[in-house]
Coordinates of C-alpha atoms and ligand atoms in Angstrom, one line a residue:
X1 CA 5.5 -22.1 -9.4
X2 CA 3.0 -23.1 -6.3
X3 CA 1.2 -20.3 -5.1
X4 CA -0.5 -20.4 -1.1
X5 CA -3.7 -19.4 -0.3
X6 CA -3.4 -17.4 2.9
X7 CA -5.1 -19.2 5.6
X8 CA -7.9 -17.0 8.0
X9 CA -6.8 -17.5 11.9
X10 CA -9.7 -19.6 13.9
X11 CA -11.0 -17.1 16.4
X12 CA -9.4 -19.8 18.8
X13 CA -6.2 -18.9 17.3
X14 CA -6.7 -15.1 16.7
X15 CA -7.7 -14.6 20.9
X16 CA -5.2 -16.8 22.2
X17 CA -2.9 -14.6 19.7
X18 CA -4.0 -11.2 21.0
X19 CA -5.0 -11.7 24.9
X20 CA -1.1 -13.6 24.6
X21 CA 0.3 -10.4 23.6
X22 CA -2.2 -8.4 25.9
X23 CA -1.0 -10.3 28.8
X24 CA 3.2 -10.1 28.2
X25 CA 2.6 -6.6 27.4
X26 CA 0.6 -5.7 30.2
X27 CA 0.9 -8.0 32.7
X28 CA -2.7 -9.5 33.2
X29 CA -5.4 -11.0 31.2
X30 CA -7.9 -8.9 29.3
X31 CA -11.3 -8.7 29.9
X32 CA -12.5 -9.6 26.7
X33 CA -11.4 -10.8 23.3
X34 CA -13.7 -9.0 20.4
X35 CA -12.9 -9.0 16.3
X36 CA -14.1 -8.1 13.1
X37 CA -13.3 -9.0 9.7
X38 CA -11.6 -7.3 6.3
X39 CA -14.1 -7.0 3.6
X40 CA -13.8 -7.1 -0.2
X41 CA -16.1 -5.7 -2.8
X42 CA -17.9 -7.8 -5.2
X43 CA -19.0 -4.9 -7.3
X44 CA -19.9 -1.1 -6.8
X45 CA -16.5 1.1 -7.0
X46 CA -16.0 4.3 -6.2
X47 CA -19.8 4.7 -5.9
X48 CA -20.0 5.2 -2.2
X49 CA -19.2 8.8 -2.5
X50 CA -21.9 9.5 -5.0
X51 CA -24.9 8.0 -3.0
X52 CA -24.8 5.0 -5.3
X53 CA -24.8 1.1 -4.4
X54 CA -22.2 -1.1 -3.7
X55 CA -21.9 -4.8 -2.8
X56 CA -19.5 -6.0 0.1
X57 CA -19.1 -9.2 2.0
X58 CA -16.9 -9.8 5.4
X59 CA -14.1 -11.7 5.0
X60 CA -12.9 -14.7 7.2
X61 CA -10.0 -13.2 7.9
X62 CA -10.1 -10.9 11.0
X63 CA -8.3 -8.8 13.5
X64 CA -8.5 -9.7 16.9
X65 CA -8.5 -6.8 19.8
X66 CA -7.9 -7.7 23.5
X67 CA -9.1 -5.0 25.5
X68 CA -9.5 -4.1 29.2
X69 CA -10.7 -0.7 30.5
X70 CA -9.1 1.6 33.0
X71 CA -10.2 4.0 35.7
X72 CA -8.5 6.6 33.9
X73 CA -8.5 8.5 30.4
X74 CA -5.4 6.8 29.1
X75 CA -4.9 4.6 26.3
X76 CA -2.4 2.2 26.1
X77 CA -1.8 0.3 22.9
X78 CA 0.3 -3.1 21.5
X79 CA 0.4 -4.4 17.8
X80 CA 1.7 -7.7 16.6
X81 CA 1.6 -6.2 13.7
X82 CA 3.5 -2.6 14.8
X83 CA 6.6 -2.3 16.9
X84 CA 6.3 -0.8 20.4
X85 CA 3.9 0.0 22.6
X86 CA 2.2 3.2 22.3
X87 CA 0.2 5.5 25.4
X88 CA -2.2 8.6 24.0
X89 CA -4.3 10.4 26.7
X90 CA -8.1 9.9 25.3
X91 CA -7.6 14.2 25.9
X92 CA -5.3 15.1 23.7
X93 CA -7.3 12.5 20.8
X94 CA -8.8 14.9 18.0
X95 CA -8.5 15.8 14.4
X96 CA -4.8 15.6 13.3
X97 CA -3.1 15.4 17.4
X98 CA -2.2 11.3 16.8
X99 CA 0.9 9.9 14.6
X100 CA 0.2 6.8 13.2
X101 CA -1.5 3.3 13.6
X102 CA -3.2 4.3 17.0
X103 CA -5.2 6.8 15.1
X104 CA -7.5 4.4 14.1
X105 CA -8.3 3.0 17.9
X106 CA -8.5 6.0 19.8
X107 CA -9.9 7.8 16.9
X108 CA -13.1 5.6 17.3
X109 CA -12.9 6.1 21.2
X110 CA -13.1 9.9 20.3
X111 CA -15.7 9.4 17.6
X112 CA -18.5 7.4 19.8
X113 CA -18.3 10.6 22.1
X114 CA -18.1 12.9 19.2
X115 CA -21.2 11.1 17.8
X116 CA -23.1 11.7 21.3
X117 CA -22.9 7.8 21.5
X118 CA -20.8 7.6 24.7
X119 CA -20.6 10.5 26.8
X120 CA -17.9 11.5 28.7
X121 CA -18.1 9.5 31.8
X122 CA -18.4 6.6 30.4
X123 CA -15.3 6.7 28.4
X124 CA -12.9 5.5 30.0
X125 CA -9.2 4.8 29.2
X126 CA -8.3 1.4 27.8
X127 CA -5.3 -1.3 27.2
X128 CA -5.2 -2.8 24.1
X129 CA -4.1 -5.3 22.1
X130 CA -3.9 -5.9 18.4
X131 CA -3.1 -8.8 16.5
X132 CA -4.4 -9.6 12.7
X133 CA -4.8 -11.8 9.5
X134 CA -5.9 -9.4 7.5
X135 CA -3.9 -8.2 5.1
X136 CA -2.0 -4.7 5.3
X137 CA -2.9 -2.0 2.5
X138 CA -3.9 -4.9 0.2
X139 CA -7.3 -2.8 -0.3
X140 CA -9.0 -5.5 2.1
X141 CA -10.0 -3.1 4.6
X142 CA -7.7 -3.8 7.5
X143 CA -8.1 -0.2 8.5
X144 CA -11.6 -0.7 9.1
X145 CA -11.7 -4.1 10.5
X146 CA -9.3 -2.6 13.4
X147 CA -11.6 0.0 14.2
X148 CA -15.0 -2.0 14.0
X149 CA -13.3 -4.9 16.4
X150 CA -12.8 -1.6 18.9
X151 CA -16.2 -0.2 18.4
X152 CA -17.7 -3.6 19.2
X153 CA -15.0 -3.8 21.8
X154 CA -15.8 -0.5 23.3
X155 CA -19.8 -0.9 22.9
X156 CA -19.3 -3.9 25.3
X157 CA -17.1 -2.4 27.9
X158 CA -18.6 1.4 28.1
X159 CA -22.0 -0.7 28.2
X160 CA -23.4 0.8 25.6
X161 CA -25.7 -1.5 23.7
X162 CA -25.6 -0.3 20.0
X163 CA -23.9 -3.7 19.0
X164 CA -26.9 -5.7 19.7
X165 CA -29.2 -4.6 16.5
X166 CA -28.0 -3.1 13.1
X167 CA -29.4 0.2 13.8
X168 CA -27.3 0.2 16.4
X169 CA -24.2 -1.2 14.2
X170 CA -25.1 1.4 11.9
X171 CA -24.3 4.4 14.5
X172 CA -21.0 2.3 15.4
X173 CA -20.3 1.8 11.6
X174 CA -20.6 6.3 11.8
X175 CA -18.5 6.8 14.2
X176 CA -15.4 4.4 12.5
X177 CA -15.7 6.7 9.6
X178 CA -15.5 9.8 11.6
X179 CA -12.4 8.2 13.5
X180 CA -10.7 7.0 10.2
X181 CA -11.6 10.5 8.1
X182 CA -10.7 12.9 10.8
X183 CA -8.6 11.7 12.9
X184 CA -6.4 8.8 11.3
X185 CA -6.9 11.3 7.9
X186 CA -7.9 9.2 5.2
X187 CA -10.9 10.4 2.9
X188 CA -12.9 7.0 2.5
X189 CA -15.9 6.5 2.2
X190 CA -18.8 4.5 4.2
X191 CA -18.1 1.2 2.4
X192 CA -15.9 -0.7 5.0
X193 CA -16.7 -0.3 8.2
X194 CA -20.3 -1.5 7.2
X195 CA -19.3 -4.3 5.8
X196 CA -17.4 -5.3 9.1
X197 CA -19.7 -4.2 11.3
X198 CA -23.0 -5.6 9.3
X199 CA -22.4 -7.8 6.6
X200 CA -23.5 -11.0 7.7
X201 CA -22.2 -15.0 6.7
X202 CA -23.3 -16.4 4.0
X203 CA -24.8 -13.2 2.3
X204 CA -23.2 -9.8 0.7
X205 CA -24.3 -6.4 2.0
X206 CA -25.9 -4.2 -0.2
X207 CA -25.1 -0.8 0.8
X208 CA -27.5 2.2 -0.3
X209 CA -24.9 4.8 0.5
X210 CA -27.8 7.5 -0.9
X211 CA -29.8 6.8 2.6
X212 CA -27.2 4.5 4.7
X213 CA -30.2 1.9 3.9
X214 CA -28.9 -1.9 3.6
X215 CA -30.5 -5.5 2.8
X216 CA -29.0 -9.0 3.1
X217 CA -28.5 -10.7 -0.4
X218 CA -27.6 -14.5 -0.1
X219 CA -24.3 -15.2 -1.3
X220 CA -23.7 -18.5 -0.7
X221 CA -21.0 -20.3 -3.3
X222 CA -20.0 -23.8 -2.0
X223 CA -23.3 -24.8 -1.9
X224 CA -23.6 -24.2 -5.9
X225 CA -20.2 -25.0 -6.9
X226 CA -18.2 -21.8 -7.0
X227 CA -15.8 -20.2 -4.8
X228 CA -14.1 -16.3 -4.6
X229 CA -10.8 -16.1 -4.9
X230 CA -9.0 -12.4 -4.0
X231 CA -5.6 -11.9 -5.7
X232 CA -3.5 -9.6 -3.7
X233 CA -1.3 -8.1 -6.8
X234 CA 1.2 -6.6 -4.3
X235 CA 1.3 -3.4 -6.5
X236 CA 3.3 -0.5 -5.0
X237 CA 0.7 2.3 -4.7
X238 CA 1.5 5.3 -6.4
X239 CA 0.0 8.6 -5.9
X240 CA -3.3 7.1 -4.3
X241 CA -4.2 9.3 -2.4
X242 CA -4.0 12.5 -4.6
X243 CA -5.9 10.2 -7.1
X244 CA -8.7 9.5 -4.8
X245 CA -9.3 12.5 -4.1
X246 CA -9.0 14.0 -7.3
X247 CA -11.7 11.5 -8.4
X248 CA -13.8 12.5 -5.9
X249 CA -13.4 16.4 -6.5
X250 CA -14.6 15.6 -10.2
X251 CA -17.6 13.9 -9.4
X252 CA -18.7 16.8 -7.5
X253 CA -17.9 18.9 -9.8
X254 CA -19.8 17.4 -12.3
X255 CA -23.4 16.9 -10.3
X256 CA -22.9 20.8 -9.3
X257 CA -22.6 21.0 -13.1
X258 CA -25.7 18.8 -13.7
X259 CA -27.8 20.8 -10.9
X260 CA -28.3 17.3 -9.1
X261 CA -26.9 16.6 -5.0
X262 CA -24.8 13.2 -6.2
X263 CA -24.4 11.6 -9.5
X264 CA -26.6 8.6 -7.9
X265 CA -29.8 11.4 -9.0
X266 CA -28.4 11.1 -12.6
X267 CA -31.3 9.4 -14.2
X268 CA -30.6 10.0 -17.6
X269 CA -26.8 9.0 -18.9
X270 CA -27.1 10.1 -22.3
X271 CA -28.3 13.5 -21.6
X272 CA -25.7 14.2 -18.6
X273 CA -23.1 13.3 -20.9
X274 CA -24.4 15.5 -23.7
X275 CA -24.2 18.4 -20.9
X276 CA -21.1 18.0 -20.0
X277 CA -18.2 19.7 -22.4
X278 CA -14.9 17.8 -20.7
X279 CA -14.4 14.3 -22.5
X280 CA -12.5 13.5 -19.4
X281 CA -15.6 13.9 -16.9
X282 CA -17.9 12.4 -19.1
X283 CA -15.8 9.1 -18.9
X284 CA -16.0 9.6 -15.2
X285 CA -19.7 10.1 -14.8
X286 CA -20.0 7.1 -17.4
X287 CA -18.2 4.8 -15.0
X288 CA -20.2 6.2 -11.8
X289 CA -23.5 6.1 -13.6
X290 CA -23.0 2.2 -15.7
X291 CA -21.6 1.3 -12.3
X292 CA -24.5 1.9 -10.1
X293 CA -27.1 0.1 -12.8
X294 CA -24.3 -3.1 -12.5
X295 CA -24.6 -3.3 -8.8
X296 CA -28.4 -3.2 -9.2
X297 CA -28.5 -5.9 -12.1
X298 CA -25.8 -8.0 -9.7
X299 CA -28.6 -7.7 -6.9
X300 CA -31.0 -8.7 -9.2
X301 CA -29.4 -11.9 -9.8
X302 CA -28.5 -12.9 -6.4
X303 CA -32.1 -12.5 -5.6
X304 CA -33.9 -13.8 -8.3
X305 CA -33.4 -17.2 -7.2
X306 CA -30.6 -20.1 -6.9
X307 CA -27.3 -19.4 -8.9
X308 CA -27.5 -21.4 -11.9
X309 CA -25.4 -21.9 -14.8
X310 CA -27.0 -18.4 -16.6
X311 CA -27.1 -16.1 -13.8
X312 CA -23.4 -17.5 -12.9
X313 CA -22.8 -16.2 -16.7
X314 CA -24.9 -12.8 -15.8
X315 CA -22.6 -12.5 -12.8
X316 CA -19.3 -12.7 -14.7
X317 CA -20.5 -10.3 -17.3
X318 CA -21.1 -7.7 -15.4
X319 CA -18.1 -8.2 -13.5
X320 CA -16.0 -8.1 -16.9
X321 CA -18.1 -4.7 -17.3
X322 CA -17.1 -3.2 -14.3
X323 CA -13.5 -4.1 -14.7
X324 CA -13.6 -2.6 -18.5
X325 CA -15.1 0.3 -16.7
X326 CA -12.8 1.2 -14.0
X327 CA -9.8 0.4 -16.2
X328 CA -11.2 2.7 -19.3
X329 CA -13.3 5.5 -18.5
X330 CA -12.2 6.1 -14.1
X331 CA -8.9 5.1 -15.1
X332 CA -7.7 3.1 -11.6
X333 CA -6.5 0.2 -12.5
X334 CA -2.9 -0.5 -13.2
X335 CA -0.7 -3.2 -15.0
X336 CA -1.0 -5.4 -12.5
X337 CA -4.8 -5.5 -11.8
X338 CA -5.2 -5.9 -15.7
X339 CA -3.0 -8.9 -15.6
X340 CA -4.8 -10.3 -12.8
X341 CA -7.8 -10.4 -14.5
X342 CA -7.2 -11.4 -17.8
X343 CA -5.2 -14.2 -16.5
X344 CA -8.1 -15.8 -14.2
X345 CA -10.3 -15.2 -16.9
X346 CA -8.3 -17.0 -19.5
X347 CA -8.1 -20.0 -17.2
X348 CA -11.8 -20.4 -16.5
X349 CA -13.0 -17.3 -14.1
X350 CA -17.0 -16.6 -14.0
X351 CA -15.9 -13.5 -14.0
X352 CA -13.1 -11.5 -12.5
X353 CA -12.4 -7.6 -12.0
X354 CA -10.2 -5.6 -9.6
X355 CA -11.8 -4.6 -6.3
X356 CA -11.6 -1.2 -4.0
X357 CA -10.0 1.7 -4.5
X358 CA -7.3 0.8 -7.4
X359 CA -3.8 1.6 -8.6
X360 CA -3.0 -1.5 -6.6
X361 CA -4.5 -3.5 -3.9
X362 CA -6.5 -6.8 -4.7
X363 CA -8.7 -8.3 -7.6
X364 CA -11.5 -10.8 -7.4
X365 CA -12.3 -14.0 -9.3
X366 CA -15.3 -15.5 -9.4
X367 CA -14.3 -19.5 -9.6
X368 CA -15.9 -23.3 -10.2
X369 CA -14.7 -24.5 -6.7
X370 CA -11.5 -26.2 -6.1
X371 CA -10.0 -24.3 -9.1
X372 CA -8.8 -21.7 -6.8
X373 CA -5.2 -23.4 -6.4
X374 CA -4.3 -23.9 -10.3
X375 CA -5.8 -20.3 -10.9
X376 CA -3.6 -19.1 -8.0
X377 CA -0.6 -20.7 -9.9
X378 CA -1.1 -19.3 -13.4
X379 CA -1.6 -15.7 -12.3
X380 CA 1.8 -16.3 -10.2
X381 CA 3.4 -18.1 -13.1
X382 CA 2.0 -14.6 -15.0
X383 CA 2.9 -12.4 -12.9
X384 CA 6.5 -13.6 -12.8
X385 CA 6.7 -13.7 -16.4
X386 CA 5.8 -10.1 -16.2
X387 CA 8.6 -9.0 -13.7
X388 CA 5.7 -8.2 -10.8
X389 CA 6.0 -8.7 -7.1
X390 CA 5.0 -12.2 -6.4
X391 CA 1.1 -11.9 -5.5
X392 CA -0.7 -13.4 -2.7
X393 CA -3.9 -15.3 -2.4
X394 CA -6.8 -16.2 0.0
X395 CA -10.3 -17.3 -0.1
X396 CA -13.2 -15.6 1.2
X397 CA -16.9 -17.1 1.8
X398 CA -18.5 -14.4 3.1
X399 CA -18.1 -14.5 6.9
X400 CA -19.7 -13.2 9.9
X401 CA -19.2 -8.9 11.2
X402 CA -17.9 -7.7 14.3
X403 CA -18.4 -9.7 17.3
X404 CA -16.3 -10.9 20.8
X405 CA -15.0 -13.6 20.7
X406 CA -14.9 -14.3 24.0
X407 CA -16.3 -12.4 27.7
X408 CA -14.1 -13.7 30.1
X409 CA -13.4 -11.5 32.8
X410 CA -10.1 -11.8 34.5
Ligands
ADP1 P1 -6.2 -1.2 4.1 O1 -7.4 -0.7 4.9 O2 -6.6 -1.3 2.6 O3 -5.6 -2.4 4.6 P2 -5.1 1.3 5.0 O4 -3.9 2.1 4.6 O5 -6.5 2.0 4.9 O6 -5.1 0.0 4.1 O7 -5.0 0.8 6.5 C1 -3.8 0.2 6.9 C2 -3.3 0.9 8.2 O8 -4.3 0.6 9.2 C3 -2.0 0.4 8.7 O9 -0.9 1.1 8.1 C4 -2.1 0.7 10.2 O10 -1.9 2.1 10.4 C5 -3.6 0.5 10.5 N1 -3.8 -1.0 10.9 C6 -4.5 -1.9 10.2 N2 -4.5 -3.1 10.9 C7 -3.7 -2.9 11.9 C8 -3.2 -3.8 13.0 N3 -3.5 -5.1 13.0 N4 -2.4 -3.2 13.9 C9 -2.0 -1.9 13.9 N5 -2.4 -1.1 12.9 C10 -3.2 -1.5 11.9
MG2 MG1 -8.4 1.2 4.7

């Protein structure tokens, strides 16, 4: 069976895409075109929530947001990707008041005020429109490349200058997470929306989620001969988010347990285990704990110097260990993921392993390049041989954060 990699949109192509929409929606041209990309996770899972290290870079895929202010305080909103068009008062915006996919846009008009960011005069109403390559629910982080391309959208048109350094994108990063935790709802941690907003091309982001602290790590493939494929398993998600947050609960259950803030303080794995009486917990700090020290070794290799044919090996290994790990002892992977990985690994992966928050969603595979199309067809030819949804497939050099596109004013 032939299997497609799904092409990213040109950022030609993605703001002739959404100022098109803006203007047969709303009947003139935006003032601006801005956009920021998915992310995915080369290794670090379910570590951002206890202080540990994880390791994102920005996809090329991105969602494009054409945006013009108003003289009032209302919000009007179009998706290409969403039926209707939608209107929300930015005064009635606040934990829980807003259904739906406009959560995560006005949530991050709320949140820059919230954050003391904007203040009230500046924030103005808005028109808006939304149109996107990145992949829904496919654990790719379009939730937080919709709000980082309106954070870098509204820094430009409120005037308020935070886009221009990444201290700045750092405080922009914040307030997405506020918008996506308390007023779209969903618990996640601050993984994403720094990867959008300051991840840069050609590198991965290593994230300090202990102190917010970050550094630039080259990852570079074509160059060296390899390539990243993501594998989009299609996997219905069941019971995520009681999962998620059940995971959560027990790490923080268990540092209360071992007197320390986060299980990133845990210094000593054999003697935390040894404290703790439930074999169930132990397999979770074990996965928390291992997982952290991998991201660190991972570093360590992408710095040491130019990826050669032993820390390519080093790479893979540690992403086989990670995989092991979530699937054993955190216990978030599912039939699908497993299959993914197994099967690019049979037929030649560096290393593979499933990616963000599991039960679903997407897995990586680190490839020789130009291997990425006959890899693409074994895991289809796999998956159908399993009876799974047919999966999907892109590429992802890692790409540039948030930005406009274009300043046009019209
Ligand atoms: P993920 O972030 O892994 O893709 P989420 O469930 O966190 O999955 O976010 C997906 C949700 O984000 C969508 O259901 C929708 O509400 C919102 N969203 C993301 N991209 C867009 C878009 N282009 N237009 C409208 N809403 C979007
Ligand atoms: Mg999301």
């Amino acid at each position: 069976m032939t299997a497609r990699l799904l092409p990213a949109w040109t950022a030609d192509d993605g703001a002739h895409r959404a100022a098109d929409l803006f203007g047969a929606t709303f009947g003139a041209a935006p003032e601006g075109v801005w956009s920021a990309p998915g992310r995915v996770n080369l290794i670090g899972e379910h570590t951002d929530y206890n202080g540990g290290l994880c390791l994102p870079v920005a996809l090329p895929h991105r969602t494009f947001v054409a945006l013009r202010p108003r003289e009032d305080r209302t919000v009007r909103l179009v998706s290409a990707q969403e039926s209707g068009t939608r209107s929300v008062s930015l005064d009635d915006v606040g934990p829980g008041t807003v259904e739906g996919w406009p959560a995560y846009v006005v949530g991050v008009a709320w949140a820059l005020v919230a954050e003391g960011l904007a203040s009230r005069d500046r924030a103005v109403g808005f028109d808006v429109a939304v149109d996107s390559c990145v992949p829904y629910g496919a654990g790719l982080s379009s939730s937080a490349a919709l709000e980082s391309a309106v954070a870098i959208a509204l820094d430009d048109v409120w005037g308020l200058g935070l886009g221009a350094d990444d201290a700045g994108r750092s405080r922009l990063a914040a307030a997405c997470v506020r918008a996506e935790n308390e007023v779209a709802g969903a618990p996640t941690g601050g993984m994403d929306q720094s990867a959008s907003l300051r991840a840069q091309e050609r590198h991965a982001l290593l994230l300090d989620c202990r102190d917010g602290g970050t550094r630039q790590l080259p990852f570079d493939l074509a160059p060296v001969g390899l390539e990243l494929l993501v594998i989009d398993t299609r996997a219905p998600h069941a019971l995520v988010d009681g999962q998620y947050a059940e995971r959560r609960d027990s790490c923080e259950a268990a540092a209360r347990q071992l007197g320390v803030a986060t299980l990133r303080e845990v210094t000593d794995l054999q003697g935390a285990l040894s404290a703790l009486d439930d074999p169930v917990v132990r397999r979770r700090v074990r996965h928390v704990v291992t997982e952290i020290e991998r991201v660190a070794r991972f570093a360590e290799l992408l710095q040491g110097g130019p990826l050669d044919a032993e820390r390519v090996a080093g790479l893979g290994a540690l992403m086989a260990g990670s995989h092991v790990s979530m699937r054993d002892d955190y216990e978030i992977s599912c039939a699908e993921l497993d299959l993914a990985v197994d099967t690019a690994t049979a037929v030649g992966a560096h290393g593979a392993r499933m990616t963000g928050g599991g039960f679903g969603g997407s897995a990586i595979a680190l490839l020789p390049a130009g291997s990425a199309d006959r890899v693409a067809r074994e895991v289809t030819d796999a998956f159908a041989a399993a009876g799974f949804a047919r999966p999907a497939f892109l590429l992802s050099p890692a790409s540039a954060p948030a930005a406009a596109v274009s300043a046009t004013s019209g």
